[in-house]
Tab-separated table of C-alpha atoms in Angstrom:
chain	number	residue	atom	x	y	z
Z	1	MET	CA	-1.392	-4.616	113.635
Z	2	LEU	CA	-0.218	-8.078	112.563
Z	3	ASN	CA	-1.768	-9.602	109.414
Z	4	GLN	CA	-1.337	-13.025	107.808
Z	5	VAL	CA	-1.146	-13.097	104.016
Z	6	PRO	CA	-1.467	-16.564	102.416
Z	7	THR	CA	0.941	-17.483	99.623
Z	8	ILE	CA	3.016	-20.376	98.255
Z	9	CYS	CA	6.651	-21.080	99.140
Z	10	PRO	CA	8.850	-19.827	96.257
Z	11	TYR	CA	11.431	-22.626	96.359
Z	12	CYS	CA	10.879	-26.230	95.212
Z	13	GLY	CA	7.916	-27.742	93.374
Z	14	THR	CA	6.210	-29.207	96.457
Z	15	GLY	CA	3.910	-26.179	96.709
Z	16	CYS	CA	3.721	-25.689	100.470
Z	17	SER	CA	1.210	-23.106	101.675
Z	18	VAL	CA	2.767	-20.309	103.749
Z	19	ASN	CA	1.297	-17.396	105.673
Z	20	LEU	CA	3.442	-14.256	105.562
Z	21	LEU	CA	3.365	-12.287	108.817
Z	22	VAL	CA	2.983	-8.624	107.873
Z	23	GLN	CA	3.361	-5.817	110.411
Z	24	ASP	CA	3.174	-2.134	109.426
Z	25	GLY	CA	3.600	-3.004	105.757
Z	26	LYS	CA	6.706	-5.125	106.282
Z	27	ILE	CA	7.023	-8.923	106.212
Z	28	THR	CA	8.476	-10.053	109.526
Z	29	GLY	CA	8.166	-13.840	109.364
Z	30	THR	CA	6.223	-16.888	108.184
Z	31	THR	CA	3.902	-19.520	109.583
Z	32	PRO	CA	2.780	-22.732	107.830
Z	33	ASN	CA	-0.810	-23.060	106.691
Z	34	ILE	CA	-2.333	-25.792	108.865
Z	35	ARG	CA	-5.129	-26.443	106.333
Z	36	SER	CA	-2.847	-27.245	103.410
Z	37	PRO	CA	-3.171	-30.883	102.273
Z	38	VAL	CA	0.400	-30.694	100.966
Z	39	ASN	CA	2.431	-29.532	103.969
Z	40	GLU	CA	-0.209	-30.005	106.715
Z	41	GLY	CA	1.028	-27.209	108.948
Z	42	LYS	CA	4.736	-28.002	108.477
Z	43	LEU	CA	7.569	-26.158	106.712
Z	44	CYS	CA	11.153	-27.085	105.913
Z	45	PRO	CA	13.978	-24.558	106.584
Z	46	LYS	CA	13.616	-23.108	103.080
Z	47	GLY	CA	9.942	-22.334	103.616
Z	48	THR	CA	10.485	-21.058	107.160
Z	49	TYR	CA	12.872	-18.338	105.955
Z	50	CYS	CA	11.465	-17.819	102.445
Z	51	HIS	CA	10.450	-14.243	103.224
Z	52	GLN	CA	13.917	-12.890	103.918
Z	53	PHE	CA	14.819	-11.895	100.356
Z	54	VAL	CA	11.770	-9.622	100.081
Z	55	HIS	CA	13.336	-6.773	102.094
Z	56	SER	CA	16.920	-7.421	100.973
Z	57	THR	CA	18.975	-4.289	100.370
Z	58	ASP	CA	20.103	-5.831	97.057
Z	59	ARG	CA	16.619	-5.720	95.524
Z	60	LEU	CA	15.906	-3.277	92.718
Z	61	LYS	CA	13.334	-0.572	93.452
Z	62	LYS	CA	13.306	1.241	90.090
Z	63	PRO	CA	13.870	0.328	86.435
Z	64	LEU	CA	17.475	0.644	85.262
Z	65	ILE	CA	18.215	1.746	81.678
Z	66	ARG	CA	21.672	1.083	80.237
Z	67	LYS	CA	23.610	4.113	79.068
Z	68	GLY	CA	26.900	2.874	77.642
Z	69	ASP	CA	28.516	0.699	80.301
Z	70	VAL	CA	26.388	1.828	83.249
Z	71	PHE	CA	22.751	1.587	84.386
Z	72	ILE	CA	20.790	4.754	85.129
Z	73	GLU	CA	17.735	4.747	87.422
Z	74	SER	CA	14.505	5.627	85.655
Z	75	ASP	CA	10.754	5.740	86.259
Z	76	TRP	CA	8.250	3.153	85.058
Z	77	GLU	CA	6.568	5.297	82.402
Z	78	THR	CA	9.905	6.029	80.744
Z	79	ALA	CA	10.817	2.345	80.817
Z	80	TYR	CA	7.439	1.276	79.361
Z	81	HIS	CA	7.741	3.841	76.567
Z	82	LEU	CA	11.293	2.702	75.739
Z	83	ILE	CA	10.264	-0.986	75.609
Z	84	ALA	CA	7.254	-0.278	73.384
Z	85	GLU	CA	9.231	1.895	70.954
Z	86	LYS	CA	12.090	-0.585	70.724
Z	87	LEU	CA	9.910	-3.662	70.174
Z	88	LYS	CA	7.995	-1.930	67.355
Z	89	LYS	CA	11.190	-2.050	65.280
Z	90	TYR	CA	11.330	-5.844	65.076
Z	91	ASN	CA	9.217	-8.416	63.293
Z	92	ALA	CA	7.916	-11.495	65.109
Z	93	ASP	CA	10.752	-13.765	63.964
Z	94	GLU	CA	13.344	-11.350	65.384
Z	95	ILE	CA	11.975	-11.486	68.956
Z	96	GLY	CA	12.436	-14.189	71.590
Z	97	VAL	CA	10.594	-14.430	74.931
Z	98	LEU	CA	11.574	-16.431	78.028
Z	99	ALA	CA	8.973	-17.026	80.731
Z	100	SER	CA	9.795	-18.241	84.237
Z	101	ALA	CA	9.303	-21.387	86.300
Z	102	ARG	CA	9.354	-19.115	89.366
Z	103	CYS	CA	6.418	-16.917	88.327
Z	104	SER	CA	2.747	-17.542	89.038
Z	105	ASN	CA	0.381	-19.094	86.504
Z	106	GLU	CA	-1.248	-15.695	86.033
Z	107	ASP	CA	2.039	-13.908	85.273
Z	108	ASN	CA	3.120	-16.625	82.838
Z	109	TYR	CA	-0.275	-16.648	81.108
Z	110	ALA	CA	-0.151	-12.861	80.659
Z	111	LEU	CA	3.355	-13.066	79.170
Z	112	MET	CA	2.336	-15.927	76.863
Z	113	LYS	CA	-0.700	-13.962	75.666
Z	114	PHE	CA	1.472	-10.856	75.127
Z	115	ALA	CA	3.987	-12.855	73.062
Z	116	ARG	CA	1.375	-14.522	70.856
Z	117	GLY	CA	-1.258	-11.784	70.709
Z	118	VAL	CA	0.823	-8.586	70.627
Z	119	LEU	CA	4.298	-9.571	69.418
Z	120	LYS	CA	2.842	-12.341	67.183
Z	121	THR	CA	5.710	-14.707	67.996
Z	122	ASN	CA	5.860	-18.351	69.059
Z	123	ASN	CA	9.521	-17.969	70.036
Z	124	LEU	CA	8.520	-18.586	73.643
Z	125	ASP	CA	10.059	-20.961	76.173
Z	126	HIS	CA	11.500	-21.273	79.688
Z	127	CYS	CA	13.958	-23.372	81.698
Z	128	ALA	CA	11.736	-26.475	81.631
Z	129	ARG	CA	13.346	-27.145	78.260
Z	130	LEU	CA	16.393	-28.294	80.223
Z	131	CYS	CA	14.908	-29.890	83.350
Z	132	HIS	CA	11.402	-30.977	82.372
Z	133	GLU	CA	11.437	-31.876	78.673
Z	134	ALA	CA	12.204	-35.568	79.229
Z	135	THR	CA	9.200	-35.841	81.562
Z	136	MET	CA	6.915	-33.845	79.256
Z	137	THR	CA	7.818	-35.980	76.249
Z	138	GLY	CA	8.118	-39.351	78.007
Z	139	LEU	CA	4.917	-39.171	80.037
Z	140	SER	CA	2.990	-37.655	77.120
Z	141	LEU	CA	3.992	-40.611	74.946
Z	142	SER	CA	3.043	-43.083	77.693
Z	143	PHE	CA	-0.015	-41.444	79.287
Z	144	GLY	CA	-0.939	-38.485	77.089
Z	145	ASN	CA	0.011	-35.867	79.705
Z	146	GLY	CA	3.385	-34.776	81.055
Z	147	ALA	CA	2.498	-34.310	84.721
Z	148	MET	CA	2.434	-36.218	88.022
Z	149	THR	CA	-0.277	-38.863	87.912
Z	150	ASN	CA	-1.082	-38.585	91.633
Z	151	SER	CA	-1.178	-36.055	94.444
Z	152	ILE	CA	1.530	-35.601	97.068
Z	153	PRO	CA	-0.659	-36.894	99.964
Z	154	ASP	CA	-1.115	-40.107	97.927
Z	155	ILE	CA	2.570	-40.926	98.420
Z	156	GLY	CA	2.035	-41.578	102.121
Z	157	LYS	CA	-0.572	-44.237	101.285
Z	158	SER	CA	1.770	-46.435	99.217
Z	159	ASP	CA	2.837	-49.953	100.181
Z	160	CYS	CA	6.066	-49.579	98.219
Z	161	ILE	CA	7.852	-46.391	97.138
Z	162	PHE	CA	10.540	-46.596	94.447
Z	163	CYS	CA	12.627	-43.407	94.236
Z	164	LEU	CA	15.276	-42.672	91.581
Z	165	GLY	CA	17.322	-39.597	90.683
Z	166	SER	CA	16.000	-37.581	93.605
Z	167	ASN	CA	17.588	-36.651	96.914
Z	168	THR	CA	14.084	-36.183	98.287
Z	169	PHE	CA	14.841	-35.655	101.971
Z	170	GLU	CA	17.117	-32.709	101.168
Z	171	GLN	CA	15.449	-31.264	98.087
Z	172	HIS	CA	11.749	-31.913	98.861
Z	173	PRO	CA	11.641	-32.456	102.650
Z	174	LEU	CA	7.846	-32.318	102.936
Z	175	ILE	CA	7.567	-35.097	100.355
Z	176	GLY	CA	10.179	-36.984	102.382
Z	177	ARG	CA	7.700	-36.703	105.260
Z	178	GLN	CA	5.164	-38.643	103.163
Z	179	ILE	CA	7.761	-41.378	102.594
Z	180	ILE	CA	8.267	-41.707	106.358
Z	181	ARG	CA	4.483	-41.825	106.801
Z	182	ALA	CA	4.252	-44.730	104.340
Z	183	GLN	CA	7.092	-46.578	106.104
Z	184	GLN	CA	5.443	-46.143	109.501
Z	185	ALA	CA	2.319	-47.783	108.065
Z	186	GLY	CA	4.361	-50.803	106.963
Z	187	GLY	CA	5.361	-49.649	103.476
Z	188	ARG	CA	8.784	-50.302	101.956
Z	189	PHE	CA	11.095	-47.665	100.532
Z	190	ILE	CA	13.471	-48.552	97.668
Z	191	TYR	CA	16.010	-45.889	96.750
Z	192	ALA	CA	18.209	-46.019	93.648
Z	193	ASP	CA	20.959	-43.456	93.091
Z	194	PRO	CA	24.674	-43.338	92.246
Z	195	ARG	CA	25.310	-41.342	95.451
Z	196	TYR	CA	24.826	-42.255	99.082
Z	197	THR	CA	22.611	-39.322	100.047
Z	198	PRO	CA	20.596	-38.438	103.171
Z	199	THR	CA	17.654	-40.060	101.369
Z	200	ALA	CA	19.598	-43.322	101.080
Z	201	ILE	CA	19.933	-43.406	104.869
Z	202	GLN	CA	16.141	-43.726	105.143
Z	203	ALA	CA	15.817	-46.526	102.567
Z	204	ASP	CA	14.805	-50.120	103.310
Z	205	LEU	CA	16.683	-51.120	100.142
Z	206	PHE	CA	19.396	-48.990	98.514
Z	207	LEU	CA	20.438	-49.694	94.912
Z	208	GLN	CA	23.680	-47.793	94.294
Z	209	PHE	CA	24.118	-48.055	90.523
Z	210	TYR	CA	26.658	-46.598	88.123
Z	211	SER	CA	25.534	-43.229	86.740
Z	212	GLY	CA	23.644	-43.554	83.447
Z	213	SER	CA	22.562	-47.185	83.891
Z	214	ASP	CA	18.991	-46.373	84.960
Z	215	VAL	CA	17.263	-48.146	82.057
Z	216	ALA	CA	19.228	-51.360	82.651
Z	217	VAL	CA	18.075	-51.417	86.300
Z	218	LEU	CA	14.450	-50.739	85.335
Z	219	ASN	CA	14.399	-53.289	82.513
Z	220	CYS	CA	15.931	-55.910	84.788
Z	221	ILE	CA	13.244	-55.327	87.429
Z	222	MET	CA	10.506	-55.591	84.794
Z	223	GLY	CA	12.033	-58.800	83.459
Z	224	GLU	CA	12.104	-60.360	86.935
Z	225	ILE	CA	8.476	-59.359	87.555
Z	226	ILE	CA	7.408	-61.096	84.327
Z	227	ARG	CA	9.554	-64.227	84.965
Z	228	ASN	CA	7.900	-64.644	88.360
Z	229	GLY	CA	4.377	-64.035	87.101
Z	230	LEU	CA	3.907	-60.838	89.152
Z	231	GLU	CA	2.657	-58.683	86.272
Z	232	ASN	CA	-0.938	-57.391	86.438
Z	233	ARG	CA	-2.399	-59.218	83.450
Z	234	GLU	CA	-5.875	-57.756	83.783
Z	235	PHE	CA	-4.557	-54.179	83.757
Z	236	ILE	CA	-2.199	-54.961	80.872
Z	237	SER	CA	-4.947	-56.445	78.689
Z	238	SER	CA	-7.528	-53.732	79.385
Z	239	ARG	CA	-5.432	-50.563	79.765
Z	240	THR	CA	-2.186	-50.907	77.777
Z	241	LYS	CA	-0.870	-51.691	74.324
Z	242	GLU	CA	2.336	-53.162	72.846
Z	243	TYR	CA	2.980	-55.267	75.941
Z	244	GLU	CA	4.555	-58.094	73.915
Z	245	SER	CA	7.150	-55.665	72.564
Z	246	VAL	CA	8.128	-54.573	76.078
Z	247	LYS	CA	8.137	-58.182	77.281
Z	248	LYS	CA	10.440	-59.245	74.446
Z	249	THR	CA	12.869	-56.447	75.299
Z	250	VAL	CA	13.115	-56.925	79.063
Z	251	LEU	CA	13.374	-60.708	78.858
Z	252	GLN	CA	16.561	-60.529	76.828
Z	253	SER	CA	19.557	-62.266	78.418
Z	254	LYS	CA	21.383	-58.961	78.840
Z	255	TYR	CA	18.720	-57.857	81.355
Z	256	THR	CA	19.050	-60.812	83.747
Z	257	PRO	CA	19.988	-59.838	87.334
Z	258	LYS	CA	23.451	-61.343	86.913
Z	259	GLU	CA	24.251	-59.402	83.727
Z	260	VAL	CA	22.698	-56.149	84.961
Z	261	GLY	CA	24.511	-56.529	88.279
Z	262	PHE	CA	27.813	-56.620	86.400
Z	263	LEU	CA	26.780	-53.646	84.242
Z	264	THR	CA	25.356	-51.394	86.978
Z	265	GLY	CA	27.225	-52.345	90.152
Z	266	VAL	CA	24.028	-53.417	91.956
Z	267	SER	CA	24.032	-56.959	93.336
Z	268	ALA	CA	21.773	-59.519	91.645
Z	269	GLU	CA	20.170	-60.272	95.018
Z	270	ASP	CA	19.126	-56.640	95.513
Z	271	LEU	CA	17.695	-56.410	91.988
Z	272	VAL	CA	15.625	-59.560	92.610
Z	273	ARG	CA	14.450	-58.205	95.972
Z	274	ALA	CA	13.422	-54.875	94.415
Z	275	ALA	CA	11.424	-56.678	91.731
Z	276	GLU	CA	9.698	-58.813	94.355
Z	277	TRP	CA	8.754	-55.834	96.527
Z	278	ILE	CA	7.414	-53.841	93.568
Z	279	GLY	CA	5.664	-56.822	91.990
Z	280	THR	CA	3.884	-57.925	95.177
Z	281	ALA	CA	2.877	-54.471	96.440
Z	282	ASP	CA	-0.811	-53.624	96.224
Z	283	ARG	CA	0.014	-49.932	95.776
Z	284	CYS	CA	3.420	-48.908	94.450
Z	285	THR	CA	4.483	-45.415	93.426
Z	286	VAL	CA	7.590	-44.097	91.692
Z	287	LEU	CA	9.227	-40.769	92.573
Z	288	TYR	CA	11.939	-39.263	90.427
Z	289	ALA	CA	13.585	-35.917	89.795
Z	290	MET	CA	16.225	-34.380	87.570
Z	291	GLY	CA	18.886	-36.946	88.403
Z	292	LEU	CA	16.927	-39.265	86.134
Z	293	SER	CA	15.724	-36.833	83.451
Z	294	HIS	CA	18.893	-34.683	83.086
Z	295	LEU	CA	20.569	-37.248	80.855
Z	296	SER	CA	20.860	-37.724	77.106
Z	297	GLY	CA	18.609	-40.771	77.549
Z	298	GLY	CA	16.186	-39.005	79.887
Z	299	ILE	CA	13.104	-39.772	77.778
Z	300	SER	CA	13.987	-43.482	77.767
Z	301	ASN	CA	14.346	-43.385	81.558
Z	302	VAL	CA	10.924	-41.794	81.987
Z	303	ARG	CA	9.242	-44.229	79.599
Z	304	ALA	CA	10.855	-47.192	81.391
Z	305	ILE	CA	9.383	-45.955	84.693
Z	306	ALA	CA	5.953	-45.582	83.054
Z	307	ASN	CA	6.250	-49.107	81.634
Z	308	LEU	CA	7.108	-50.513	85.073
Z	309	MET	CA	4.035	-48.934	86.648
Z	310	MET	CA	1.767	-50.092	83.825
Z	311	LEU	CA	3.236	-53.593	84.005
Z	312	THR	CA	2.233	-53.838	87.664
Z	313	GLY	CA	-1.108	-52.012	87.312
Z	314	ASN	CA	0.024	-49.133	89.505
Z	315	ILE	CA	-1.695	-46.350	87.591
Z	316	GLY	CA	-5.014	-44.652	88.309
Z	317	ARG	CA	-5.370	-45.578	91.959
Z	318	GLU	CA	-4.641	-43.888	95.276
Z	319	GLY	CA	-1.076	-44.484	96.467
Z	320	THR	CA	0.209	-45.477	93.027
Z	321	GLY	CA	1.474	-43.637	89.954
Z	322	VAL	CA	4.468	-41.919	88.397
Z	323	ASN	CA	5.431	-38.737	90.225
Z	324	ALA	CA	8.031	-36.359	88.823
Z	325	LEU	CA	9.300	-34.004	91.551
Z	326	ARG	CA	9.917	-30.511	90.196
Z	327	GLY	CA	13.003	-28.491	91.049
Z	328	GLN	CA	11.445	-25.007	90.896
Z	329	ASN	CA	8.152	-23.882	92.330
Z	330	ASN	CA	6.176	-23.560	89.077
Z	331	VAL	CA	7.846	-25.561	86.324
Z	332	GLN	CA	4.601	-27.466	85.769
Z	333	GLY	CA	2.492	-24.312	85.783
Z	334	ALA	CA	4.660	-22.499	83.234
Z	335	CYS	CA	4.227	-25.458	80.871
Z	336	ASP	CA	0.489	-25.709	81.613
Z	337	MET	CA	0.098	-22.015	80.745
Z	338	GLY	CA	1.582	-22.581	77.282
Z	339	CYS	CA	4.973	-20.920	77.792
Z	340	ILE	CA	6.511	-23.321	75.292
Z	341	PRO	CA	6.942	-22.859	71.526
Z	342	ASN	CA	4.622	-25.620	70.328
Z	343	PHE	CA	1.592	-25.486	72.652
Z	344	PHE	CA	-1.172	-23.128	73.712
Z	345	PRO	CA	-2.364	-23.385	77.352
Z	346	GLY	CA	-3.508	-26.886	78.279
Z	347	TYR	CA	-1.106	-28.502	75.777
Z	348	GLN	CA	-3.249	-27.692	72.745
Z	349	PRO	CA	-0.961	-27.830	69.674
Z	350	ILE	CA	-0.115	-24.501	68.071
Z	351	THR	CA	-0.449	-26.189	64.676
Z	352	ASP	CA	-4.016	-27.416	65.355
Z	353	SER	CA	-6.096	-25.168	63.083
Z	354	ILE	CA	-9.325	-25.756	65.035
Z	355	PHE	CA	-7.848	-24.729	68.378
Z	356	HIS	CA	-5.924	-21.878	66.734
Z	357	ARG	CA	-9.192	-20.412	65.451
Z	358	LYS	CA	-10.802	-20.892	68.878
Z	359	ILE	CA	-7.969	-19.033	70.687
Z	360	THR	CA	-8.055	-16.272	68.059
Z	361	LYS	CA	-11.789	-15.779	68.672
Z	362	VAL	CA	-11.518	-15.884	72.487
Z	363	TRP	CA	-8.588	-13.438	72.696
Z	364	ASN	CA	-10.178	-11.158	70.081
Z	365	PHE	CA	-7.062	-9.187	69.107
Z	366	PRO	CA	-8.016	-6.801	66.282
Z	367	ASP	CA	-5.139	-7.991	64.065
Z	368	GLY	CA	-5.249	-11.699	64.999
Z	369	ILE	CA	-2.577	-13.750	66.755
Z	370	THR	CA	0.643	-15.567	65.932
Z	371	PRO	CA	0.604	-17.959	62.919
Z	372	ALA	CA	-0.131	-21.659	63.492
Z	373	ARG	CA	3.488	-22.809	63.428
Z	374	THR	CA	5.958	-23.927	66.084
Z	375	GLY	CA	8.412	-21.328	67.350
Z	376	LEU	CA	12.010	-21.601	68.540
Z	377	ASP	CA	12.896	-23.232	71.863
Z	378	ILE	CA	15.340	-21.692	74.356
Z	379	ASN	CA	18.418	-23.359	72.852
Z	380	GLN	CA	17.458	-22.444	69.290
Z	381	MET	CA	16.769	-18.846	70.346
Z	382	PHE	CA	20.230	-18.368	71.796
Z	383	ARG	CA	21.895	-20.058	68.825
Z	384	LYS	CA	19.994	-17.785	66.448
Z	385	ALA	CA	20.689	-14.708	68.591
Z	386	GLY	CA	24.410	-15.344	68.110
Z	387	MET	CA	24.163	-15.440	64.311
Z	388	LYS	CA	25.092	-12.548	61.996
Z	389	HIS	CA	22.082	-12.797	59.671
Z	390	ASP	CA	18.397	-13.755	60.068
Z	391	ASN	CA	18.946	-13.662	63.808
Z	392	ILE	CA	17.021	-12.966	67.013
Z	393	LYS	CA	17.609	-9.262	67.655
Z	394	ALA	CA	15.515	-8.619	70.783
Z	395	MET	CA	14.627	-10.743	73.806
Z	396	ILE	CA	12.378	-10.434	76.833
Z	397	LEU	CA	13.512	-12.443	79.880
Z	398	ILE	CA	11.196	-12.743	82.878
Z	399	GLY	CA	12.662	-14.332	86.016
Z	400	GLU	CA	15.334	-16.222	84.059
Z	401	ASN	CA	19.127	-16.089	84.365
Z	402	PRO	CA	20.405	-18.139	81.396
Z	403	LEU	CA	24.034	-17.109	81.918
Z	404	VAL	CA	23.876	-19.297	85.033
Z	405	THR	CA	21.345	-21.980	84.077
Z	406	GLU	CA	22.189	-22.766	80.438
Z	407	PRO	CA	24.734	-25.564	79.921
Z	408	ASP	CA	26.672	-23.743	77.157
Z	409	GLN	CA	27.479	-20.456	78.878
Z	410	ASN	CA	29.895	-19.311	76.152
Z	411	MET	CA	27.143	-19.563	73.527
Z	412	VAL	CA	24.655	-17.681	75.733
Z	413	GLU	CA	27.132	-14.918	76.577
Z	414	HIS	CA	27.923	-14.431	72.885
Z	415	ALA	CA	24.204	-14.395	72.031
Z	416	VAL	CA	23.281	-11.888	74.741
Z	417	LYS	CA	26.093	-9.514	73.721
Z	418	ASN	CA	24.932	-9.796	70.117
Z	419	LEU	CA	21.346	-8.701	70.907
Z	420	GLU	CA	20.251	-5.200	69.946
Z	421	PHE	CA	17.694	-4.991	72.763
Z	422	LEU	CA	17.322	-7.074	75.943
């Protein structure tokens, strides 16, 4: 008998709905969910073959417990008992917990609740610290929430799409489909990136700038919009603040098309054209990914994008907005569930005494929950794990591989070897 089991593709952050084809208890293939508003019955190659790892011969079937230099197969009860006995030895400040951007909301919530309710620690984080922090901070400062402002189907309804730091057609193909849909309806597609990617091939206007000069390009475009009177004055007066400060900055002589063209490698004519297209569009949206946020000035890049959309009134309507495209399938969800050291679920501050009391009452642990203070982030945890005194002595990692993903692999390797229990 052949059954279809609905799930979500485990790769990028698009969130395509997939039906797993299950025959005699084994997954044999996939079909797209035709009712999904995100992928609308389509899948990219990643989604089409996303089931293949499930029955891989490399997958672990039983817990492995280290004995010296080797791992010995064990049963679950033995493993649970070992974990419980080991963790009892450490106080909350000696334990670190890493959640996963590849786990479901439910799994991440359970881990977060375990860390704060049982282990009593706020030393809780995940890989979004590296890929998502600039977006979280930048958009929270601009809009109050570090998430996409619009839905994926909205992208196809835009008159002008401005994409930076994202090779969308390779990395998020089903979002690339929305870009094509907008172009077929008469919309324009502006693509800015240091590389000539497959996404650049699809662009109506390609701005190939020198790496790291994102803010100069964005400030120049904003300056041109203001000089030509294309700003949305009604939106600015009713929905924004500190406009004069932004205006003063972007109208500086160093942000003229000629100067920025020299600085960034983009021609003055193309910068002027981009400003005109964005400024005259009824509905403009910005797409960006980690090429823009994975920089030392990532927060400034994100805030400049938010300023551009507020300047033109492209917030709060269909086909507009600021849309950060996630690399992994649940980066946003892991943050939403509170798997970060300074927030409970829903971005309620750990240090907020009112919400802390509310969570304590709802969870109803007999001995309370973690104190109302910010814990260590992923980088601080590994630095402290590598120390000789007052260090992190035990860590729980769920669906994370920091020896591959962390930028300072030598520090992480030293820290992991220094742990008493992992």
